């Protein structure tokens, strides 16, 4: 095993213990299996006072073997309409972008990944992003356009996704 792998393994164990000892309200995260610390299943509750409220959104966090030097990747498994989430579920947020200067000069280096970031901070940042989209830097251009131009339709779609995430099927009025 490489030194990076051992460092990543120890760090992931430490972060898992921290999440177990100090759970974060509305967020659950743990490895998919005891044999693989590099793939985590996460559940984020829809933030209060947003169209996502009450939703249960499942995602995967995939860690590189050189974690924490490089950021993990995050992908929602539960469908979620959001300007900063690609249609395939991949999350686009500064904290998950490689460290250093942004080649497009949109993000400052301190907003991007750094080895001092943690799983807890990633998940809190994603929860905050869900509550407060940035339509000026969209991953899903269609969602950003809908969010800007037709908020009622956007909200209706999200609320249906919330019901779907809960397994609730509404019976149409006769």
JSON list of N, CA and C in Angstrom, two decimals, residues 67-148:
[
{"chain": "A", "resi": 67, "resn": "UNK", "atom": "N", "xyz": [-6.61, 11.37, -1.07]},
{"chain": "A", "resi": 67, "resn": "UNK", "atom": "CA", "xyz": [-7.37, 12.23, -0.15]},
{"chain": "A", "resi": 67, "resn": "UNK", "atom": "C", "xyz": [-6.56, 12.42, 1.12]},
{"chain": "A", "resi": 68, "resn": "UNK", "atom": "N", "xyz": [-6.46, 13.58, 1.69]},
{"chain": "A", "resi": 68, "resn": "UNK", "atom": "CA", "xyz": [-7.15, 14.83, 1.43]},
{"chain": "A", "resi": 68, "resn": "UNK", "atom": "C", "xyz": [-6.41, 15.80, 0.50]},
{"chain": "A", "resi": 69, "resn": "UNK", "atom": "N", "xyz": [-5.38, 15.33, -0.18]},
{"chain": "A", "resi": 69, "resn": "UNK", "atom": "CA", "xyz": [-4.68, 16.23, -1.10]},
{"chain": "A", "resi": 69, "resn": "UNK", "atom": "C", "xyz": [-5.57, 16.62, -2.28]},
{"chain": "A", "resi": 70, "resn": "UNK", "atom": "N", "xyz": [-6.42, 15.69, -2.70]},
{"chain": "A", "resi": 70, "resn": "UNK", "atom": "CA", "xyz": [-7.38, 15.95, -3.80]},
{"chain": "A", "resi": 70, "resn": "UNK", "atom": "C", "xyz": [-8.79, 15.80, -3.26]},
{"chain": "A", "resi": 71, "resn": "UNK", "atom": "N", "xyz": [-9.74, 16.53, -3.83]},
{"chain": "A", "resi": 71, "resn": "UNK", "atom": "CA", "xyz": [-11.11, 16.48, -3.34]},
{"chain": "A", "resi": 71, "resn": "UNK", "atom": "C", "xyz": [-11.86, 15.22, -3.81]},
{"chain": "A", "resi": 72, "resn": "UNK", "atom": "N", "xyz": [-12.88, 14.86, -3.07]},
{"chain": "A", "resi": 72, "resn": "UNK", "atom": "CA", "xyz": [-13.75, 13.78, -3.54]},
{"chain": "A", "resi": 72, "resn": "UNK", "atom": "C", "xyz": [-14.67, 14.30, -4.65]},
{"chain": "A", "resi": 73, "resn": "UNK", "atom": "N", "xyz": [-15.39, 13.39, -5.26]},
{"chain": "A", "resi": 73, "resn": "UNK", "atom": "CA", "xyz": [-16.43, 13.74, -6.22]},
{"chain": "A", "resi": 73, "resn": "UNK", "atom": "C", "xyz": [-17.76, 13.37, -5.57]},
{"chain": "A", "resi": 74, "resn": "UNK", "atom": "N", "xyz": [-18.79, 14.15, -5.86]},
{"chain": "A", "resi": 74, "resn": "UNK", "atom": "CA", "xyz": [-20.11, 13.90, -5.27]},
{"chain": "A", "resi": 74, "resn": "UNK", "atom": "C", "xyz": [-21.15, 13.86, -6.37]},
{"chain": "A", "resi": 75, "resn": "UNK", "atom": "N", "xyz": [-22.03, 12.86, -6.26]},
{"chain": "A", "resi": 75, "resn": "UNK", "atom": "CA", "xyz": [-23.08, 12.69, -7.25]},
{"chain": "A", "resi": 75, "resn": "UNK", "atom": "C", "xyz": [-24.37, 12.28, -6.55]},
{"chain": "A", "resi": 76, "resn": "UNK", "atom": "N", "xyz": [-25.44, 13.03, -6.80]},
{"chain": "A", "resi": 76, "resn": "UNK", "atom": "CA", "xyz": [-26.73, 12.68, -6.24]},
{"chain": "A", "resi": 76, "resn": "UNK", "atom": "C", "xyz": [-27.31, 11.49, -7.00]},
{"chain": "A", "resi": 77, "resn": "UNK", "atom": "N", "xyz": [-27.87, 10.55, -6.24]},
{"chain": "A", "resi": 77, "resn": "UNK", "atom": "CA", "xyz": [-28.57, 9.41, -6.82]},
{"chain": "A", "resi": 77, "resn": "UNK", "atom": "C", "xyz": [-30.06, 9.72, -6.95]},
{"chain": "A", "resi": 78, "resn": "UNK", "atom": "N", "xyz": [-30.55, 10.55, -6.04]},
{"chain": "A", "resi": 78, "resn": "UNK", "atom": "CA", "xyz": [-31.95, 10.99, -6.07]},
{"chain": "A", "resi": 78, "resn": "UNK", "atom": "C", "xyz": [-32.05, 12.14, -7.06]},
{"chain": "A", "resi": 79, "resn": "UNK", "atom": "N", "xyz": [-33.01, 12.07, -7.99]},
{"chain": "A", "resi": 79, "resn": "UNK", "atom": "CA", "xyz": [-33.17, 13.20, -8.91]},
{"chain": "A", "resi": 79, "resn": "UNK", "atom": "C", "xyz": [-33.40, 14.51, -8.15]},
{"chain": "A", "resi": 80, "resn": "UNK", "atom": "N", "xyz": [-32.68, 15.55, -8.56]},
{"chain": "A", "resi": 80, "resn": "UNK", "atom": "CA", "xyz": [-32.81, 16.85, -7.90]},
{"chain": "A", "resi": 80, "resn": "UNK", "atom": "C", "xyz": [-32.55, 17.94, -8.92]},
{"chain": "A", "resi": 81, "resn": "UNK", "atom": "N", "xyz": [-33.57, 18.74, -9.17]},
{"chain": "A", "resi": 81, "resn": "UNK", "atom": "CA", "xyz": [-33.44, 19.88, -10.08]},
{"chain": "A", "resi": 81, "resn": "UNK", "atom": "C", "xyz": [-32.75, 21.00, -9.32]},
{"chain": "A", "resi": 82, "resn": "UNK", "atom": "N", "xyz": [-31.63, 21.45, -9.84]},
{"chain": "A", "resi": 82, "resn": "UNK", "atom": "CA", "xyz": [-30.87, 22.50, -9.17]},
{"chain": "A", "resi": 82, "resn": "UNK", "atom": "C", "xyz": [-29.86, 23.09, -10.15]},
{"chain": "A", "resi": 83, "resn": "UNK", "atom": "N", "xyz": [-29.71, 24.41, -10.17]},
{"chain": "A", "resi": 83, "resn": "UNK", "atom": "CA", "xyz": [-28.76, 25.03, -11.10]},
{"chain": "A", "resi": 83, "resn": "UNK", "atom": "C", "xyz": [-27.32, 24.55, -10.94]},
{"chain": "A", "resi": 84, "resn": "UNK", "atom": "N", "xyz": [-26.92, 24.13, -9.75]},
{"chain": "A", "resi": 84, "resn": "UNK", "atom": "CA", "xyz": [-25.53, 23.76, -9.50]},
{"chain": "A", "resi": 84, "resn": "UNK", "atom": "C", "xyz": [-25.30, 22.26, -9.41]},
{"chain": "A", "resi": 85, "resn": "UNK", "atom": "N", "xyz": [-26.27, 21.51, -9.93]},
{"chain": "A", "resi": 85, "resn": "UNK", "atom": "CA", "xyz": [-26.15, 20.05, -9.99]},
{"chain": "A", "resi": 85, "resn": "UNK", "atom": "C", "xyz": [-26.43, 19.64, -11.44]},
{"chain": "A", "resi": 86, "resn": "UNK", "atom": "N", "xyz": [-25.46, 18.95, -12.05]},
{"chain": "A", "resi": 86, "resn": "UNK", "atom": "CA", "xyz": [-25.65, 18.50, -13.43]},
{"chain": "A", "resi": 86, "resn": "UNK", "atom": "C", "xyz": [-26.84, 17.55, -13.51]},
{"chain": "A", "resi": 87, "resn": "UNK", "atom": "N", "xyz": [-27.40, 17.40, -14.69]},
{"chain": "A", "resi": 87, "resn": "UNK", "atom": "CA", "xyz": [-28.55, 16.53, -14.88]},
{"chain": "A", "resi": 87, "resn": "UNK", "atom": "C", "xyz": [-28.26, 15.09, -14.48]},
{"chain": "A", "resi": 88, "resn": "UNK", "atom": "N", "xyz": [-26.99, 14.67, -14.55]},
{"chain": "A", "resi": 88, "resn": "UNK", "atom": "CA", "xyz": [-26.61, 13.32, -14.15]},
{"chain": "A", "resi": 88, "resn": "UNK", "atom": "C", "xyz": [-26.40, 13.19, -12.63]},
{"chain": "A", "resi": 89, "resn": "UNK", "atom": "N", "xyz": [-26.61, 14.28, -11.89]},
{"chain": "A", "resi": 89, "resn": "UNK", "atom": "CA", "xyz": [-26.49, 14.25, -10.43]},
{"chain": "A", "resi": 89, "resn": "UNK", "atom": "C", "xyz": [-25.16, 14.75, -9.89]},
{"chain": "A", "resi": 90, "resn": "UNK", "atom": "N", "xyz": [-24.17, 14.94, -10.76]},
{"chain": "A", "resi": 90, "resn": "UNK", "atom": "CA", "xyz": [-22.85, 15.40, -10.30]},
{"chain": "A", "resi": 90, "resn": "UNK", "atom": "C", "xyz": [-22.96, 16.81, -9.73]},
{"chain": "A", "resi": 91, "resn": "UNK", "atom": "N", "xyz": [-22.35, 17.00, -8.55]},
{"chain": "A", "resi": 91, "resn": "UNK", "atom": "CA", "xyz": [-22.40, 18.28, -7.85]},
{"chain": "A", "resi": 91, "resn": "UNK", "atom": "C", "xyz": [-21.28, 19.19, -8.33]},
{"chain": "A", "resi": 92, "resn": "UNK", "atom": "N", "xyz": [-21.63, 20.43, -8.60]},
{"chain": "A", "resi": 92, "resn": "UNK", "atom": "CA", "xyz": [-20.66, 21.45, -9.00]},
{"chain": "A", "resi": 92, "resn": "UNK", "atom": "C", "xyz": [-20.66, 22.53, -7.93]},
{"chain": "A", "resi": 93, "resn": "UNK", "atom": "N", "xyz": [-19.65, 22.49, -7.07]},
{"chain": "A", "resi": 93, "resn": "UNK", "atom": "CA", "xyz": [-19.51, 23.46, -5.99]},
{"chain": "A", "resi": 93, "resn": "UNK", "atom": "C", "xyz": [-18.03, 23.70, -5.76]},
{"chain": "A", "resi": 94, "resn": "UNK", "atom": "N", "xyz": [-17.69, 24.92, -5.41]},
{"chain": "A", "resi": 94, "resn": "UNK", "atom": "CA", "xyz": [-16.28, 25.34, -5.28]},
{"chain": "A", "resi": 94, "resn": "UNK", "atom": "C", "xyz": [-15.47, 24.41, -4.39]},
{"chain": "A", "resi": 95, "resn": "UNK", "atom": "N", "xyz": [-16.04, 24.00, -3.27]},
{"chain": "A", "resi": 95, "resn": "UNK", "atom": "CA", "xyz": [-15.29, 23.20, -2.29]},
{"chain": "A", "resi": 95, "resn": "UNK", "atom": "C", "xyz": [-14.83, 21.86, -2.88]},
{"chain": "A", "resi": 96, "resn": "UNK", "atom": "N", "xyz": [-15.47, 21.41, -3.96]},
{"chain": "A", "resi": 96, "resn": "UNK", "atom": "CA", "xyz": [-15.08, 20.14, -4.59]},
{"chain": "A", "resi": 96, "resn": "UNK", "atom": "C", "xyz": [-14.19, 20.34, -5.82]},
{"chain": "A", "resi": 97, "resn": "UNK", "atom": "N", "xyz": [-13.80, 21.60, -6.09]},
{"chain": "A", "resi": 97, "resn": "UNK", "atom": "CA", "xyz": [-12.90, 21.87, -7.21]},
{"chain": "A", "resi": 97, "resn": "UNK", "atom": "C", "xyz": [-11.46, 21.79, -6.74]},
{"chain": "A", "resi": 98, "resn": "UNK", "atom": "N", "xyz": [-10.59, 21.28, -7.59]},
{"chain": "A", "resi": 98, "resn": "UNK", "atom": "CA", "xyz": [-9.17, 21.13, -7.25]},
{"chain": "A", "resi": 98, "resn": "UNK", "atom": "C", "xyz": [-8.62, 22.42, -6.65]},
{"chain": "A", "resi": 99, "resn": "UNK", "atom": "N", "xyz": [-7.68, 22.26, -5.72]},
{"chain": "A", "resi": 99, "resn": "UNK", "atom": "CA", "xyz": [-7.09, 23.43, -5.06]},
{"chain": "A", "resi": 99, "resn": "UNK", "atom": "C", "xyz": [-6.32, 24.28, -6.06]},
{"chain": "A", "resi": 100, "resn": "UNK", "atom": "N", "xyz": [-6.06, 25.50, -5.64]},
{"chain": "A", "resi": 100, "resn": "UNK", "atom": "CA", "xyz": [-5.31, 26.42, -6.48]},
{"chain": "A", "resi": 100, "resn": "UNK", "atom": "C", "xyz": [-6.21, 27.46, -7.11]},
{"chain": "A", "resi": 101, "resn": "UNK", "atom": "N", "xyz": [-5.64, 28.22, -8.01]},
{"chain": "A", "resi": 101, "resn": "UNK", "atom": "CA", "xyz": [-6.38, 29.30, -8.66]},
{"chain": "A", "resi": 101, "resn": "UNK", "atom": "C", "xyz": [-7.32, 28.75, -9.72]},
{"chain": "A", "resi": 102, "resn": "UNK", "atom": "N", "xyz": [-8.48, 29.36, -9.82]},
{"chain": "A", "resi": 102, "resn": "UNK", "atom": "CA", "xyz": [-9.48, 29.01, -10.83]},
{"chain": "A", "resi": 102, "resn": "UNK", "atom": "C", "xyz": [-9.02, 29.55, -12.17]},
{"chain": "A", "resi": 103, "resn": "UNK", "atom": "N", "xyz": [-8.87, 28.67, -13.17]},
{"chain": "A", "resi": 103, "resn": "UNK", "atom": "CA", "xyz": [-8.43, 29.14, -14.48]},
{"chain": "A", "resi": 103, "resn": "UNK", "atom": "C", "xyz": [-9.38, 30.17, -15.10]},
{"chain": "A", "resi": 104, "resn": "UNK", "atom": "N", "xyz": [-10.65, 30.15, -14.69]},
{"chain": "A", "resi": 104, "resn": "UNK", "atom": "CA", "xyz": [-11.62, 31.12, -15.22]},
{"chain": "A", "resi": 104, "resn": "UNK", "atom": "C", "xyz": [-11.75, 32.36, -14.34]},
{"chain": "A", "resi": 105, "resn": "UNK", "atom": "N", "xyz": [-11.01, 32.38, -13.24]},
{"chain": "A", "resi": 105, "resn": "UNK", "atom": "CA", "xyz": [-11.02, 33.49, -12.28]},
{"chain": "A", "resi": 105, "resn": "UNK", "atom": "C", "xyz": [-12.40, 33.78, -11.70]},
{"chain": "A", "resi": 106, "resn": "UNK", "atom": "N", "xyz": [-13.23, 32.74, -11.59]},
{"chain": "A", "resi": 106, "resn": "UNK", "atom": "CA", "xyz": [-14.56, 32.92, -11.00]},
{"chain": "A", "resi": 106, "resn": "UNK", "atom": "C", "xyz": [-14.52, 32.69, -9.48]},
{"chain": "A", "resi": 107, "resn": "UNK", "atom": "N", "xyz": [-13.75, 31.67, -9.06]},
{"chain": "A", "resi": 107, "resn": "UNK", "atom": "CA", "xyz": [-13.64, 31.34, -7.64]},
{"chain": "A", "resi": 107, "resn": "UNK", "atom": "C", "xyz": [-12.28, 31.77, -7.11]},
{"chain": "A", "resi": 108, "resn": "UNK", "atom": "N", "xyz": [-12.27, 32.16, -5.85]},
{"chain": "A", "resi": 108, "resn": "UNK", "atom": "CA", "xyz": [-10.98, 32.45, -5.22]},
{"chain": "A", "resi": 108, "resn": "UNK", "atom": "C", "xyz": [-10.39, 31.13, -4.72]},
{"chain": "A", "resi": 109, "resn": "UNK", "atom": "N", "xyz": [-9.09, 31.09, -4.59]},
{"chain": "A", "resi": 109, "resn": "UNK", "atom": "CA", "xyz": [-8.41, 29.87, -4.17]},
{"chain": "A", "resi": 109, "resn": "UNK", "atom": "C", "xyz": [-8.91, 29.38, -2.81]},
{"chain": "A", "resi": 110, "resn": "UNK", "atom": "N", "xyz": [-9.29, 30.29, -1.92]},
{"chain": "A", "resi": 110, "resn": "UNK", "atom": "CA", "xyz": [-9.73, 29.86, -0.58]},
{"chain": "A", "resi": 110, "resn": "UNK", "atom": "C", "xyz": [-11.15, 29.27, -0.60]},
{"chain": "A", "resi": 111, "resn": "UNK", "atom": "N", "xyz": [-11.88, 29.39, -1.70]},
{"chain": "A", "resi": 111, "resn": "UNK", "atom": "CA", "xyz": [-13.20, 28.76, -1.82]},
{"chain": "A", "resi": 111, "resn": "UNK", "atom": "C", "xyz": [-13.08, 27.32, -2.33]},
{"chain": "A", "resi": 112, "resn": "UNK", "atom": "N", "xyz": [-11.95, 27.01, -2.92]},
{"chain": "A", "resi": 112, "resn": "UNK", "atom": "CA", "xyz": [-11.74, 25.71, -3.56]},
{"chain": "A", "resi": 112, "resn": "UNK", "atom": "C", "xyz": [-11.20, 24.70, -2.55]},
{"chain": "A", "resi": 113, "resn": "UNK", "atom": "N", "xyz": [-11.02, 23.48, -3.02]},
{"chain": "A", "resi": 113, "resn": "UNK", "atom": "CA", "xyz": [-10.57, 22.39, -2.15]},
{"chain": "A", "resi": 113, "resn": "UNK", "atom": "C", "xyz": [-9.23, 22.70, -1.50]},
{"chain": "A", "resi": 114, "resn": "UNK", "atom": "N", "xyz": [-9.09, 22.27, -0.27]},
{"chain": "A", "resi": 114, "resn": "UNK", "atom": "CA", "xyz": [-7.83, 22.31, 0.45]},
{"chain": "A", "resi": 114, "resn": "UNK", "atom": "C", "xyz": [-7.82, 21.15, 1.43]},
{"chain": "A", "resi": 115, "resn": "UNK", "atom": "N", "xyz": [-6.66, 20.63, 1.78]},
{"chain": "A", "resi": 115, "resn": "UNK", "atom": "CA", "xyz": [-6.57, 19.45, 2.66]},
{"chain": "A", "resi": 115, "resn": "UNK", "atom": "C", "xyz": [-7.20, 19.64, 4.04]},
{"chain": "A", "resi": 116, "resn": "UNK", "atom": "N", "xyz": [-7.47, 20.88, 4.43]},
{"chain": "A", "resi": 116, "resn": "UNK", "atom": "CA", "xyz": [-8.09, 21.10, 5.74]},
{"chain": "A", "resi": 116, "resn": "UNK", "atom": "C", "xyz": [-9.61, 20.97, 5.68]},
{"chain": "A", "resi": 117, "resn": "UNK", "atom": "N", "xyz": [-10.17, 20.86, 4.48]},
{"chain": "A", "resi": 117, "resn": "UNK", "atom": "CA", "xyz": [-11.62, 20.66, 4.35]},
{"chain": "A", "resi": 117, "resn": "UNK", "atom": "C", "xyz": [-11.97, 19.28, 4.92]},
{"chain": "A", "resi": 118, "resn": "UNK", "atom": "N", "xyz": [-13.23, 19.07, 5.18]},
{"chain": "A", "resi": 118, "resn": "UNK", "atom": "CA", "xyz": [-13.67, 17.79, 5.75]},
{"chain": "A", "resi": 118, "resn": "UNK", "atom": "C", "xyz": [-14.96, 17.35, 5.09]},
{"chain": "A", "resi": 119, "resn": "UNK", "atom": "N", "xyz": [-15.31, 16.09, 5.32]},
{"chain": "A", "resi": 119, "resn": "UNK", "atom": "CA", "xyz": [-16.57, 15.56, 4.80]},
{"chain": "A", "resi": 119, "resn": "UNK", "atom": "C", "xyz": [-17.73, 16.38, 5.36]},
{"chain": "A", "resi": 120, "resn": "UNK", "atom": "N", "xyz": [-17.67, 16.67, 6.64]},
{"chain": "A", "resi": 120, "resn": "UNK", "atom": "CA", "xyz": [-18.74, 17.47, 7.27]},
{"chain": "A", "resi": 120, "resn": "UNK", "atom": "C", "xyz": [-18.88, 18.82, 6.56]},
{"chain": "A", "resi": 121, "resn": "UNK", "atom": "N", "xyz": [-17.77, 19.49, 6.30]},
{"chain": "A", "resi": 121, "resn": "UNK", "atom": "CA", "xyz": [-17.83, 20.80, 5.66]},
{"chain": "A", "resi": 121, "resn": "UNK", "atom": "C", "xyz": [-18.35, 20.68, 4.24]},
{"chain": "A", "resi": 122, "resn": "UNK", "atom": "N", "xyz": [-17.97, 19.64, 3.52]},
{"chain": "A", "resi": 122, "resn": "UNK", "atom": "CA", "xyz": [-18.49, 19.42, 2.17]},
{"chain": "A", "resi": 122, "resn": "UNK", "atom": "C", "xyz": [-20.01, 19.30, 2.22]},
{"chain": "A", "resi": 123, "resn": "UNK", "atom": "N", "xyz": [-20.51, 18.44, 3.10]},
{"chain": "A", "resi": 123, "resn": "UNK", "atom": "CA", "xyz": [-21.95, 18.18, 3.15]},
{"chain": "A", "resi": 123, "resn": "UNK", "atom": "C", "xyz": [-22.73, 19.40, 3.62]},
{"chain": "A", "resi": 124, "resn": "UNK", "atom": "N", "xyz": [-22.18, 20.15, 4.55]},
{"chain": "A", "resi": 124, "resn": "UNK", "atom": "CA", "xyz": [-22.83, 21.40, 4.97]},
{"chain": "A", "resi": 124, "resn": "UNK", "atom": "C", "xyz": [-22.83, 22.42, 3.83]},
{"chain": "A", "resi": 125, "resn": "UNK", "atom": "N", "xyz": [-21.75, 22.47, 3.08]},
{"chain": "A", "resi": 125, "resn": "UNK", "atom": "CA", "xyz": [-21.67, 23.39, 1.94]},
{"chain": "A", "resi": 125, "resn": "UNK", "atom": "C", "xyz": [-22.68, 23.00, 0.86]},
{"chain": "A", "resi": 126, "resn": "UNK", "atom": "N", "xyz": [-22.83, 21.71, 0.61]},
{"chain": "A", "resi": 126, "resn": "UNK", "atom": "CA", "xyz": [-23.79, 21.25, -0.39]},
{"chain": "A", "resi": 126, "resn": "UNK", "atom": "C", "xyz": [-25.21, 21.55, 0.08]},
{"chain": "A", "resi": 127, "resn": "UNK", "atom": "N", "xyz": [-25.49, 21.33, 1.36]},
{"chain": "A", "resi": 127, "resn": "UNK", "atom": "CA", "xyz": [-26.81, 21.64, 1.91]},
{"chain": "A", "resi": 127, "resn": "UNK", "atom": "C", "xyz": [-27.10, 23.14, 1.76]},
{"chain": "A", "resi": 128, "resn": "UNK", "atom": "N", "xyz": [-26.12, 23.96, 2.03]},
{"chain": "A", "resi": 128, "resn": "UNK", "atom": "CA", "xyz": [-26.26, 25.40, 1.88]},
{"chain": "A", "resi": 128, "resn": "UNK", "atom": "C", "xyz": [-26.46, 25.78, 0.41]},
{"chain": "A", "resi": 129, "resn": "UNK", "atom": "N", "xyz": [-25.74, 25.11, -0.48]},
{"chain": "A", "resi": 129, "resn": "UNK", "atom": "CA", "xyz": [-25.87, 25.36, -1.91]},
{"chain": "A", "resi": 129, "resn": "UNK", "atom": "C", "xyz": [-27.28, 25.00, -2.38]},
{"chain": "A", "resi": 130, "resn": "UNK", "atom": "N", "xyz": [-27.83, 23.90, -1.86]},
{"chain": "A", "resi": 130, "resn": "UNK", "atom": "CA", "xyz": [-29.19, 23.51, -2.24]},
{"chain": "A", "resi": 130, "resn": "UNK", "atom": "C", "xyz": [-30.16, 24.62, -1.86]},
{"chain": "A", "resi": 131, "resn": "UNK", "atom": "N", "xyz": [-29.98, 25.16, -0.65]},
{"chain": "A", "resi": 131, "resn": "UNK", "atom": "CA", "xyz": [-30.87, 26.22, -0.16]},
{"chain": "A", "resi": 131, "resn": "UNK", "atom": "C", "xyz": [-30.71, 27.52, -0.93]},
{"chain": "A", "resi": 132, "resn": "UNK", "atom": "N", "xyz": [-29.52, 27.78, -1.43]},
{"chain": "A", "resi": 132, "resn": "UNK", "atom": "CA", "xyz": [-29.22, 29.07, -2.05]},
{"chain": "A", "resi": 132, "resn": "UNK", "atom": "C", "xyz": [-28.46, 28.87, -3.36]},
{"chain": "A", "resi": 133, "resn": "UNK", "atom": "N", "xyz": [-29.17, 28.53, -4.44]},
{"chain": "A", "resi": 133, "resn": "UNK", "atom": "CA", "xyz": [-28.51, 28.26, -5.72]},
{"chain": "A", "resi": 133, "resn": "UNK", "atom": "C", "xyz": [-27.74, 29.46, -6.25]},
{"chain": "A", "resi": 134, "resn": "UNK", "atom": "N", "xyz": [-26.71, 29.15, -7.04]},
{"chain": "A", "resi": 134, "resn": "UNK", "atom": "CA", "xyz": [-25.96, 30.18, -7.75]},
{"chain": "A", "resi": 134, "resn": "UNK", "atom": "C", "xyz": [-26.24, 30.02, -9.24]},
{"chain": "A", "resi": 135, "resn": "UNK", "atom": "N", "xyz": [-27.27, 30.70, -9.75]},
{"chain": "A", "resi": 135, "resn": "UNK", "atom": "CA", "xyz": [-27.61, 30.54, -11.17]},
{"chain": "A", "resi": 135, "resn": "UNK", "atom": "C", "xyz": [-26.62, 31.21, -12.11]},
{"chain": "A", "resi": 136, "resn": "UNK", "atom": "N", "xyz": [-25.67, 31.98, -11.57]},
{"chain": "A", "resi": 136, "resn": "UNK", "atom": "CA", "xyz": [-24.67, 32.66, -12.41]},
{"chain": "A", "resi": 136, "resn": "UNK", "atom": "C", "xyz": [-23.52, 31.75, -12.79]},
{"chain": "A", "resi": 137, "resn": "UNK", "atom": "N", "xyz": [-23.44, 30.59, -12.15]},
{"chain": "A", "resi": 137, "resn": "UNK", "atom": "CA", "xyz": [-22.40, 29.61, -12.48]},
{"chain": "A", "resi": 137, "resn": "UNK", "atom": "C", "xyz": [-23.07, 28.23, -12.55]},
{"chain": "A", "resi": 138, "resn": "UNK", "atom": "N", "xyz": [-23.96, 28.05, -13.54]},
{"chain": "A", "resi": 138, "resn": "UNK", "atom": "CA", "xyz": [-24.77, 26.84, -13.54]},
{"chain": "A", "resi": 138, "resn": "UNK", "atom": "C", "xyz": [-24.07, 25.60, -14.07]},
{"chain": "A", "resi": 139, "resn": "UNK", "atom": "N", "xyz": [-24.38, 24.48, -13.47]},
{"chain": "A", "resi": 139, "resn": "UNK", "atom": "CA", "xyz": [-24.01, 23.17, -14.00]},
{"chain": "A", "resi": 139, "resn": "UNK", "atom": "C", "xyz": [-25.14, 22.70, -14.90]},
{"chain": "A", "resi": 140, "resn": "UNK", "atom": "N", "xyz": [-26.36, 23.05, -14.54]},
{"chain": "A", "resi": 140, "resn": "UNK", "atom": "CA", "xyz": [-27.56, 22.72, -15.32]},
{"chain": "A", "resi": 140, "resn": "UNK", "atom": "C", "xyz": [-28.17, 24.04, -15.81]},
{"chain": "A", "resi": 141, "resn": "UNK", "atom": "N", "xyz": [-27.83, 24.40, -17.03]},
{"chain": "A", "resi": 141, "resn": "UNK", "atom": "CA", "xyz": [-28.27, 25.68, -17.60]},
{"chain": "A", "resi": 141, "resn": "UNK", "atom": "C", "xyz": [-29.79, 25.77, -17.64]},
{"chain": "A", "resi": 142, "resn": "UNK", "atom": "N", "xyz": [-30.45, 24.66, -17.97]},
{"chain": "A", "resi": 142, "resn": "UNK", "atom": "CA", "xyz": [-31.91, 24.66, -18.04]},
{"chain": "A", "resi": 142, "resn": "UNK", "atom": "C", "xyz": [-32.53, 24.94, -16.67]},
{"chain": "A", "resi": 143, "resn": "UNK", "atom": "N", "xyz": [-31.98, 24.32, -15.63]},
{"chain": "A", "resi": 143, "resn": "UNK", "atom": "CA", "xyz": [-32.47, 24.56, -14.26]},
{"chain": "A", "resi": 143, "resn": "UNK", "atom": "C", "xyz": [-32.24, 26.01, -13.85]},
{"chain": "A", "resi": 144, "resn": "UNK", "atom": "N", "xyz": [-31.08, 26.56, -14.20]},
{"chain": "A", "resi": 144, "resn": "UNK", "atom": "CA", "xyz": [-30.79, 27.96, -13.86]},
{"chain": "A", "resi": 144, "resn": "UNK", "atom": "C", "xyz": [-31.75, 28.90, -14.57]},
{"chain": "A", "resi": 145, "resn": "UNK", "atom": "N", "xyz": [-32.03, 28.63, -15.83]},
{"chain": "A", "resi": 145, "resn": "UNK", "atom": "CA", "xyz": [-32.96, 29.47, -16.60]},
{"chain": "A", "resi": 145, "resn": "UNK", "atom": "C", "xyz": [-34.36, 29.38, -16.00]},
{"chain": "A", "resi": 146, "resn": "UNK", "atom": "N", "xyz": [-34.79, 28.17, -15.65]},
{"chain": "A", "resi": 146, "resn": "UNK", "atom": "CA", "xyz": [-36.11, 27.99, -15.04]},
{"chain": "A", "resi": 146, "resn": "UNK", "atom": "C", "xyz": [-36.17, 28.70, -13.69]},
{"chain": "A", "resi": 147, "resn": "UNK", "atom": "N", "xyz": [-35.11, 28.58, -12.90]},
{"chain": "A", "resi": 147, "resn": "UNK", "atom": "CA", "xyz": [-35.05, 29.22, -11.58]},
{"chain": "A", "resi": 147, "resn": "UNK", "atom": "C", "xyz": [-35.18, 30.74, -11.72]},
{"chain": "A", "resi": 148, "resn": "UNK", "atom": "N", "xyz": [-34.52, 31.31, -12.73]},
{"chain": "A", "resi": 148, "resn": "UNK", "atom": "CA", "xyz": [-34.56, 32.76, -12.95]},
{"chain": "A", "resi": 148, "resn": "UNK", "atom": "C", "xyz": [-35.89, 33.22, -13.57]}
]
